[in-house]
Amino acid sequence: MQGNPAFLQKFNQPVPRYTSYPTVPFWKDVIDIPQWKQAFHNQFSACNEQEGISLYIHLPFCESLCIYCGCNKKVTTNHHVESVYLQALFSEWNMYLEMMGRPPLIREIHLGGGTPTFFSPENLERLISRLLEGAVVHPDHSFSIEGHPNNTTKEHLDTLYGLGFRRISYGVQDLDPEVQKAIHRLQPFENVRRATEEARDSGFTAVNFDLIYGLPLQTQERLERTIRQAVSLQPDRLAFYSYAHTPWMNCSQRLINETYLPSAEQKLALYESGKRWLTEGGYHNIGMDHFALDSDELYAAWRNNTLHRNFMGYTTQHSGMLLGLGVSSISDLGSAFAQNDKTLGGYYQSINSRELAVRKGYFLTGEDRVFRRHILDITCKGATMFDMTWSALLEEWTLPLLREYEKDGLVYLDEKGVVLTEAGKPFLRHVCKAFDLHLLRDEKIRGAGIQRCGKSALNDEAIGEKGSDPGEGRPPQFSNAI
Ligand code: SF4
């Protein structure tokens, strides 16, 4: 079934990554700031003492442009921007500290980008010291960073280790020189090896790699070499993302020679082979796009059904509040989402006027919470039990699609719930979409059916994992599913 052209056509459509529900295109363009402040106050009061809070800090600068990239980034070689940006982050943090009124209990910090290692070790130390000043660090905390193998130095790693960081994710993407040339990201294997070994020497207990399939000039042989080389370094966890070619949203992708891109059929074959090579290398497939060694805590969380998913992707921590700081960062209060201004100019202007930089956002309804839970269940456990108090909506929107997927062999379905089959794992996002009432209603209104998701999904900028537009090379949230 999966090799046949009709099947491939049906599933080779952009589908959200579901790091939020509702997804960003369905948020309001202008958030009610007093309502946001009230929601923040309520959630902070509810979760700070027990669970603590998570912080996502977006560091947007990069020294060179990788043309496949869908991140919110600013390319520059001028490092004076670091201090200016840090000052803005400190002012933003101060505004939230005033709203908190008591010391935050910090459970999680994640530095994403852009390229966080664009910042000097001294400036990263200034940043973390300021965030922790007067805060309480949760005994079960987790601090992590995205590093570029080309510019992460031993000094960066030693400094970060001293500040409590134990996990680093490197954007590897592909190790073949021809593919690297085609995406304008020249990064020899030697740099990845050095950065990995140095992280371990510094004391990091977890090193992650991001790989991407579906890139220009990628072939079975090239991808196999990339995966075998990556596996030889034994990263604890690997993300294996699908490249989403969306040049109408990401201008730099227009520089990619489209004749170099694999077809839908070749892309599915790359995914299937990649999954096999990773599994042969000792990695377990976890939820959407992720593979982990036995020893990795994400694998334990997957097995124990304690995995969680938010804008930072999969996480073993669930703090009840994710506060995003910096340009384009996203905050998730559980009951509401908000995103900061996506332009540096707009972000600086708000912060310098002593105003929050939140722009668009969304306050969840009762229906949203139920369908969000179904989507989280599917992404984190591969199964969900229906909430029958919402049976009319399930019958109208969700079940017709799930019955179709059952015929395709992607799910087991009964009156109580749905479970993904092994064959259904690559199509997990499509199964989530069956619960995405915002997208399904929007498609119906537009008569879009199987067409691309119209304005709501594709004419807006994509937002990905990690609390902002996807950083360090990650593809956008709306990704071609195969
Ligand atoms: S892939 Fe990473 S380094 Fe390259 S432009 Fe995007 S954020 Fe910057």
XYZ file of C-alpha atoms and ligand atoms in Angstrom:
490
model
C 0.000 0.000 0.000
C 2.660 2.540 1.055
C 4.577 2.294 -2.205
C 1.575 3.022 -4.403
C 1.356 6.471 -6.022
C -2.188 7.254 -4.790
C -1.123 6.527 -1.215
C 2.006 8.665 -1.563
C 0.015 11.518 -3.093
C -2.518 11.344 -0.269
C 0.105 11.581 2.445
C 2.707 13.834 0.833
C 0.928 16.937 2.153
C 2.134 19.496 4.669
C 0.912 18.610 8.161
C 1.665 20.427 11.432
C 4.241 19.019 13.840
C 1.795 19.638 16.697
C 4.139 21.241 19.175
C 0.996 23.140 20.149
C -2.741 22.751 19.758
C -4.291 24.813 18.352
C -1.336 25.348 16.033
C 0.074 28.849 15.635
C -1.790 29.794 12.415
C -5.062 29.569 14.359
C -3.989 31.960 17.091
C -5.287 35.522 17.225
C -3.023 38.054 15.540
C -3.241 40.380 18.515
C -3.286 39.008 22.043
C -5.171 40.745 24.863
C -2.195 41.685 27.072
C -4.105 42.248 30.375
C -5.754 38.821 29.890
C -2.321 37.291 29.171
C -0.853 38.843 32.327
C -3.742 37.478 34.385
C -3.330 33.990 32.871
C 0.420 34.181 33.582
C -0.213 35.197 37.201
C -2.743 32.377 37.718
C -0.547 29.703 36.185
C 2.597 30.849 37.978
C 0.738 30.719 41.313
C -0.566 27.252 40.494
C 2.659 25.629 39.353
C 5.690 27.428 40.741
C 5.907 25.895 44.212
C 5.385 22.295 43.087
C 6.530 21.759 39.541
C 8.551 24.888 38.850
C 8.751 26.622 35.485
C 10.573 26.042 32.202
C 12.418 28.776 30.338
C 13.113 28.870 26.627
C 15.579 31.563 25.541
C 15.829 32.359 21.848
C 19.295 33.489 20.722
C 18.735 34.412 17.082
C 22.152 35.194 15.594
C 24.055 33.032 13.072
C 27.318 33.719 11.285
C 26.223 32.227 7.974
C 23.007 31.227 6.256
C 22.075 27.592 5.691
C 19.612 27.899 2.844
C 17.248 25.082 3.885
C 16.707 26.702 7.284
C 13.246 27.718 8.514
C 14.423 29.336 11.743
C 13.868 32.794 13.084
C 17.440 34.016 12.785
C 19.541 37.043 11.977
C 22.714 36.410 10.005
C 25.611 38.642 11.040
C 29.304 38.497 11.849
C 29.076 41.512 14.141
C 29.355 40.189 17.683
C 28.525 43.546 19.262
C 24.895 42.467 18.874
C 25.349 40.037 21.764
C 25.408 42.656 24.531
C 22.515 44.647 23.114
C 20.406 41.521 22.885
C 21.316 40.365 26.397
C 20.237 43.728 27.816
C 16.840 43.303 26.176
C 16.522 39.763 27.545
C 17.366 40.993 31.064
C 14.728 43.746 30.830
C 12.137 41.254 29.605
C 13.005 38.833 32.419
C 12.716 41.668 34.961
C 9.199 42.413 33.748
C 8.192 38.791 34.306
C 9.959 38.710 37.697
C 7.849 41.685 38.788
C 4.708 39.838 37.693
C 5.816 36.743 39.633
C 6.315 38.641 42.871
C 8.369 35.829 44.374
C 11.390 33.754 43.346
C 10.736 31.399 40.442
C 11.532 27.713 40.872
C 13.416 26.905 37.670
C 12.987 23.382 36.406
C 14.219 23.655 32.862
C 16.283 26.061 30.750
C 16.757 25.583 27.042
C 18.878 27.860 24.884
C 17.774 27.681 21.246
C 18.298 29.697 18.118
C 19.622 30.753 15.701
C 22.966 29.627 16.988
C 23.277 29.943 20.776
C 27.014 29.234 20.501
C 27.308 32.429 18.415
C 27.426 34.046 21.887
C 30.750 34.042 23.713
C 31.142 31.821 26.780
C 31.318 34.998 28.926
C 28.017 36.255 27.571
C 26.308 32.891 28.031
C 27.555 32.944 31.613
C 26.152 36.475 32.088
C 22.819 35.310 30.726
C 22.434 32.234 32.911
C 23.759 33.963 36.027
C 21.184 36.715 35.605
C 18.342 34.211 35.114
C 19.345 32.296 38.230
C 19.947 35.378 40.396
C 17.316 35.221 43.120
C 15.704 32.111 41.572
C 15.542 28.655 43.105
C 16.829 25.779 40.986
C 14.590 22.689 41.137
C 16.508 19.627 42.415
C 15.347 17.711 39.314
C 16.333 20.365 36.770
C 17.451 20.047 33.188
C 19.505 22.699 31.347
C 20.194 22.193 27.652
C 21.533 24.079 24.637
C 21.697 23.793 20.872
C 25.269 23.943 19.621
C 26.700 24.388 16.155
C 29.534 21.852 15.664
C 31.527 24.489 13.760
C 31.670 27.066 16.535
C 31.103 25.282 19.847
C 34.417 25.567 21.681
C 35.772 23.677 24.662
C 35.474 26.926 26.574
C 31.765 27.126 25.743
C 31.296 23.565 26.954
C 33.270 23.975 30.195
C 31.440 27.208 30.988
C 28.019 25.695 30.314
C 28.843 22.598 32.330
C 29.825 24.827 35.250
C 26.424 26.521 34.968
C 24.568 23.206 35.237
C 24.094 22.271 31.568
C 24.203 18.541 30.915
C 22.575 18.132 27.481
C 23.698 19.570 24.155
C 22.032 19.105 20.765
C 24.151 19.491 17.665
C 22.654 20.298 14.279
C 24.344 17.685 12.094
C 21.708 17.451 9.316
C 23.821 15.532 6.746
C 27.509 14.690 6.649
C 27.918 14.284 2.893
C 30.039 17.099 1.367
C 27.841 17.353 -1.770
C 24.638 17.625 0.249
C 26.313 20.145 2.545
C 27.281 22.263 -0.473
C 23.714 22.096 -1.802
C 22.315 23.404 1.511
C 25.187 25.818 2.188
C 26.196 24.266 5.453
C 29.787 23.099 5.291
C 30.498 21.088 8.364
C 33.045 18.283 8.175
C 32.528 15.104 10.187
C 35.718 15.980 12.062
C 33.997 19.048 13.564
C 31.049 16.943 14.733
C 33.406 14.354 16.214
C 35.474 16.990 18.024
C 32.401 18.811 19.385
C 30.888 15.530 20.594
C 34.046 14.301 22.306
C 34.713 17.669 23.891
C 31.163 17.824 25.265
C 31.683 14.450 26.915
C 35.118 15.488 28.208
C 33.519 18.552 29.776
C 31.044 16.322 31.608
C 27.910 16.561 29.468
C 25.912 13.399 30.068
C 23.753 13.704 26.974
C 24.650 14.626 23.410
C 21.882 14.776 20.793
C 22.150 15.043 17.016
C 19.602 16.407 14.563
C 19.555 14.778 11.125
C 17.307 15.667 8.190
C 16.084 13.435 5.360
C 14.726 14.679 2.053
C 17.533 17.222 1.519
C 18.808 18.057 -1.984
C 21.212 15.500 -3.465
C 20.566 13.047 -0.652
C 20.674 9.449 -1.857
C 20.384 6.126 -0.079
C 24.173 5.728 -0.126
C 24.866 9.234 1.167
C 22.269 9.000 3.908
C 23.554 5.599 4.965
C 27.086 7.010 5.292
C 25.766 9.965 7.304
C 23.817 7.739 9.662
C 26.638 5.230 10.118
C 29.083 8.064 10.886
C 26.617 9.710 13.278
C 25.934 6.409 15.042
C 29.686 5.786 15.384
C 29.761 8.744 17.802
C 26.931 7.198 19.852
C 24.760 10.280 20.450
C 22.252 9.523 23.200
C 19.368 10.736 21.086
C 18.809 11.507 17.422
C 16.079 13.555 15.829
C 15.436 12.488 12.244
C 13.368 15.255 10.674
C 11.668 15.441 7.333
C 12.875 18.390 5.245
C 9.911 20.603 4.420
C 10.453 22.453 1.183
C 8.264 25.520 1.646
C 9.945 28.286 -0.399
C 6.750 30.373 -0.304
C 7.362 30.733 3.459
C 11.171 30.535 3.663
C 12.833 32.791 1.121
C 16.269 31.209 1.438
C 14.833 27.874 0.269
C 14.306 29.519 -3.132
C 18.070 29.169 -3.558
C 17.722 25.389 -3.493
C 17.840 23.702 -6.865
C 14.496 21.871 -6.860
C 15.693 19.295 -9.372
C 18.065 18.076 -6.620
C 15.195 17.251 -4.270
C 14.147 13.601 -3.866
C 10.652 12.649 -5.043
C 7.968 11.744 -2.506
C 8.650 8.080 -3.150
C 12.425 8.490 -2.704
C 11.846 10.525 0.436
C 9.696 7.846 2.010
C 12.369 5.290 1.089
C 15.024 7.516 2.728
C 12.947 7.635 5.898
C 12.360 3.883 5.919
C 16.035 3.091 5.316
C 17.167 5.697 7.844
C 14.877 4.224 10.447
C 16.306 0.770 9.735
C 19.937 1.949 9.992
C 19.203 3.764 13.239
C 17.463 0.732 14.667
C 20.387 -1.478 13.602
C 22.610 1.030 15.410
C 20.774 0.334 18.670
C 18.284 3.232 18.654
C 14.588 3.000 19.538
C 12.008 4.955 17.579
C 10.145 7.307 19.894
C 7.023 9.160 18.883
C 7.492 11.695 16.133
C 10.922 11.900 14.477
C 12.987 10.806 17.509
C 15.329 7.895 18.206
C 17.072 7.181 21.508
C 19.470 4.705 23.086
C 18.273 2.409 25.893
C 20.104 4.592 28.384
C 18.452 7.867 27.318
C 15.815 9.264 29.654
C 13.498 10.020 26.726
C 13.306 6.305 25.970
C 12.468 5.537 29.593
C 9.765 8.228 29.531
C 8.332 6.793 26.277
C 8.158 3.329 27.829
C 6.649 4.634 31.077
C 4.114 6.821 29.272
C 5.495 9.957 30.948
C 6.747 11.670 27.811
C 5.547 15.227 27.214
C 5.665 17.468 24.169
C 5.821 21.233 23.983
C 7.476 23.890 21.823
C 10.874 22.504 22.759
C 9.829 19.154 21.269
C 9.743 15.994 23.376
C 10.668 16.435 26.991
C 10.745 14.358 30.140
C 9.988 17.430 32.258
C 6.469 18.762 32.577
C 6.496 21.975 34.515
C 3.066 23.404 33.723
C 4.557 26.653 32.425
C 6.960 27.306 29.586
C 8.048 30.928 29.454
C 9.747 32.029 26.238
C 12.099 35.013 26.281
C 13.612 36.739 23.267
C 12.542 37.574 19.755
C 9.817 35.254 18.370
C 9.798 33.075 21.510
C 6.638 31.265 22.442
C 5.200 30.818 25.925
C 2.784 28.046 26.883
C 0.754 28.474 30.070
C -1.330 25.355 29.527
C -4.451 27.506 29.216
C -2.931 30.042 26.809
C -0.140 30.605 24.294
C 1.653 33.776 23.230
C 4.455 34.571 20.832
C 6.857 37.507 21.036
C 7.375 39.875 18.147
C 9.133 38.042 15.314
C 11.286 40.983 14.275
C 14.275 42.172 16.262
C 13.244 45.803 15.754
C 9.724 45.206 17.078
C 11.033 43.148 19.998
C 13.557 45.835 21.028
C 10.966 48.572 20.675
C 8.528 46.888 23.097
C 11.174 45.982 25.617
C 12.747 49.450 25.547
C 9.282 50.894 26.209
C 9.022 48.553 29.213
C 6.210 46.578 27.617
C 5.907 42.856 27.081
C 6.785 41.919 23.496
C 3.940 39.361 23.140
C 2.016 39.792 19.889
C -0.121 36.902 18.759
C -1.619 34.320 21.067
C -4.540 32.133 22.018
C -6.659 31.279 25.068
C -7.819 27.653 24.977
C -11.511 26.685 25.137
C -12.853 23.526 26.789
C -13.025 21.838 23.376
C -9.400 22.789 22.650
C -8.197 21.230 25.897
C -9.884 17.896 25.150
C -8.609 17.671 21.579
C -5.166 18.893 22.652
C -5.044 15.990 25.110
C -5.874 13.538 22.288
C -3.097 15.009 20.125
C -0.584 14.896 22.988
C -1.541 11.268 23.660
C -0.937 10.332 20.025
C 2.410 12.144 19.837
C 3.679 10.903 23.216
C 2.082 7.443 23.551
C 0.982 6.497 20.042
C -2.592 5.942 21.300
C -5.530 7.767 22.831
C -8.827 6.902 24.529
C -11.812 8.889 23.255
C -13.504 11.368 25.564
C -17.088 10.361 24.766
C -18.554 13.560 26.200
C -17.364 14.959 22.867
C -18.720 12.055 20.768
C -20.708 14.265 18.394
C -17.580 16.170 17.360
C -15.510 12.993 17.205
C -18.145 11.411 14.950
C -18.367 14.468 12.730
C -14.663 15.219 12.246
C -12.297 12.620 13.659
C -13.737 9.173 13.112
C -14.255 9.428 9.327
C -10.521 10.091 8.915
C -9.509 7.417 11.406
C -11.681 4.855 9.584
C -9.869 5.745 6.376
C -6.482 5.343 8.106
C -7.628 2.004 9.490
C -8.229 0.812 5.924
C -4.722 2.078 5.042
C -3.306 -0.046 7.872
C -2.071 2.954 9.860
C -4.198 2.530 13.025
C -6.197 0.030 15.077
C -9.566 1.557 15.903
C -12.434 0.568 18.179
C -15.218 2.392 19.998
C -12.922 3.224 22.924
C -9.900 4.671 21.166
C -7.200 4.478 18.524
C -3.683 3.009 18.480
C -1.008 3.608 15.857
C 0.271 0.524 14.038
C 3.968 0.062 13.233
C 3.180 1.035 9.618
C 1.364 4.105 10.907
C 4.330 5.571 12.812
C 5.682 7.651 9.894
C 2.158 9.077 9.513
C 1.679 10.022 13.157
C 1.090 13.660 12.253
C -1.774 12.696 9.939
C -3.396 10.767 12.777
C -3.021 13.874 14.989
C -4.646 15.901 12.251
C -7.817 13.809 12.662
C -8.172 15.561 16.058
C -7.253 19.029 14.753
C -10.723 20.522 14.549
C -9.367 23.979 13.709
C -7.559 22.738 10.621
C -10.360 20.390 9.522
C -13.006 23.107 9.842
C -10.763 25.544 7.995
C -10.220 23.069 5.167
C -13.949 22.471 4.921
C -14.737 26.180 4.759
C -12.167 26.630 2.039
C -13.299 23.466 0.262
C -9.636 22.574 0.522
C -10.019 18.910 1.395
C -6.679 17.402 0.628
C -5.231 20.594 -0.780
C -2.628 22.483 1.157
C -4.048 24.114 4.216
C -4.836 27.518 2.726
C -4.038 30.737 4.504
C -4.306 29.329 7.938
C -1.522 26.846 7.624
C 0.770 27.825 4.856
C 0.647 31.542 4.316
C 1.782 32.092 7.841
C 5.316 31.582 8.988
C 5.880 28.175 10.401
C 6.742 27.678 13.991
C 8.615 24.673 15.144
C 9.944 22.960 18.167
C 11.910 24.718 20.856
C 9.680 27.642 21.602
C 10.295 29.666 18.497
C 10.696 29.216 14.818
C 12.720 26.052 14.618
C 16.358 26.748 15.309
C 19.720 25.231 14.545
C 18.605 23.804 11.293
C 15.329 22.262 12.222
C 12.663 22.201 9.569
C 9.488 24.215 10.069
C 6.447 23.004 11.925
C 4.517 22.377 8.766
C 6.489 19.566 7.350
C 5.783 17.327 4.406
C 4.897 14.193 6.219
C 6.987 11.920 4.043
S 20.531 26.086 10.319
Fe 21.232 26.935 12.263
S 23.150 27.973 11.740
Fe 22.086 27.619 9.810
S 20.919 29.491 9.436
Fe 19.547 28.087 10.521
S 19.742 28.553 12.677
Fe 21.481 29.494 11.616
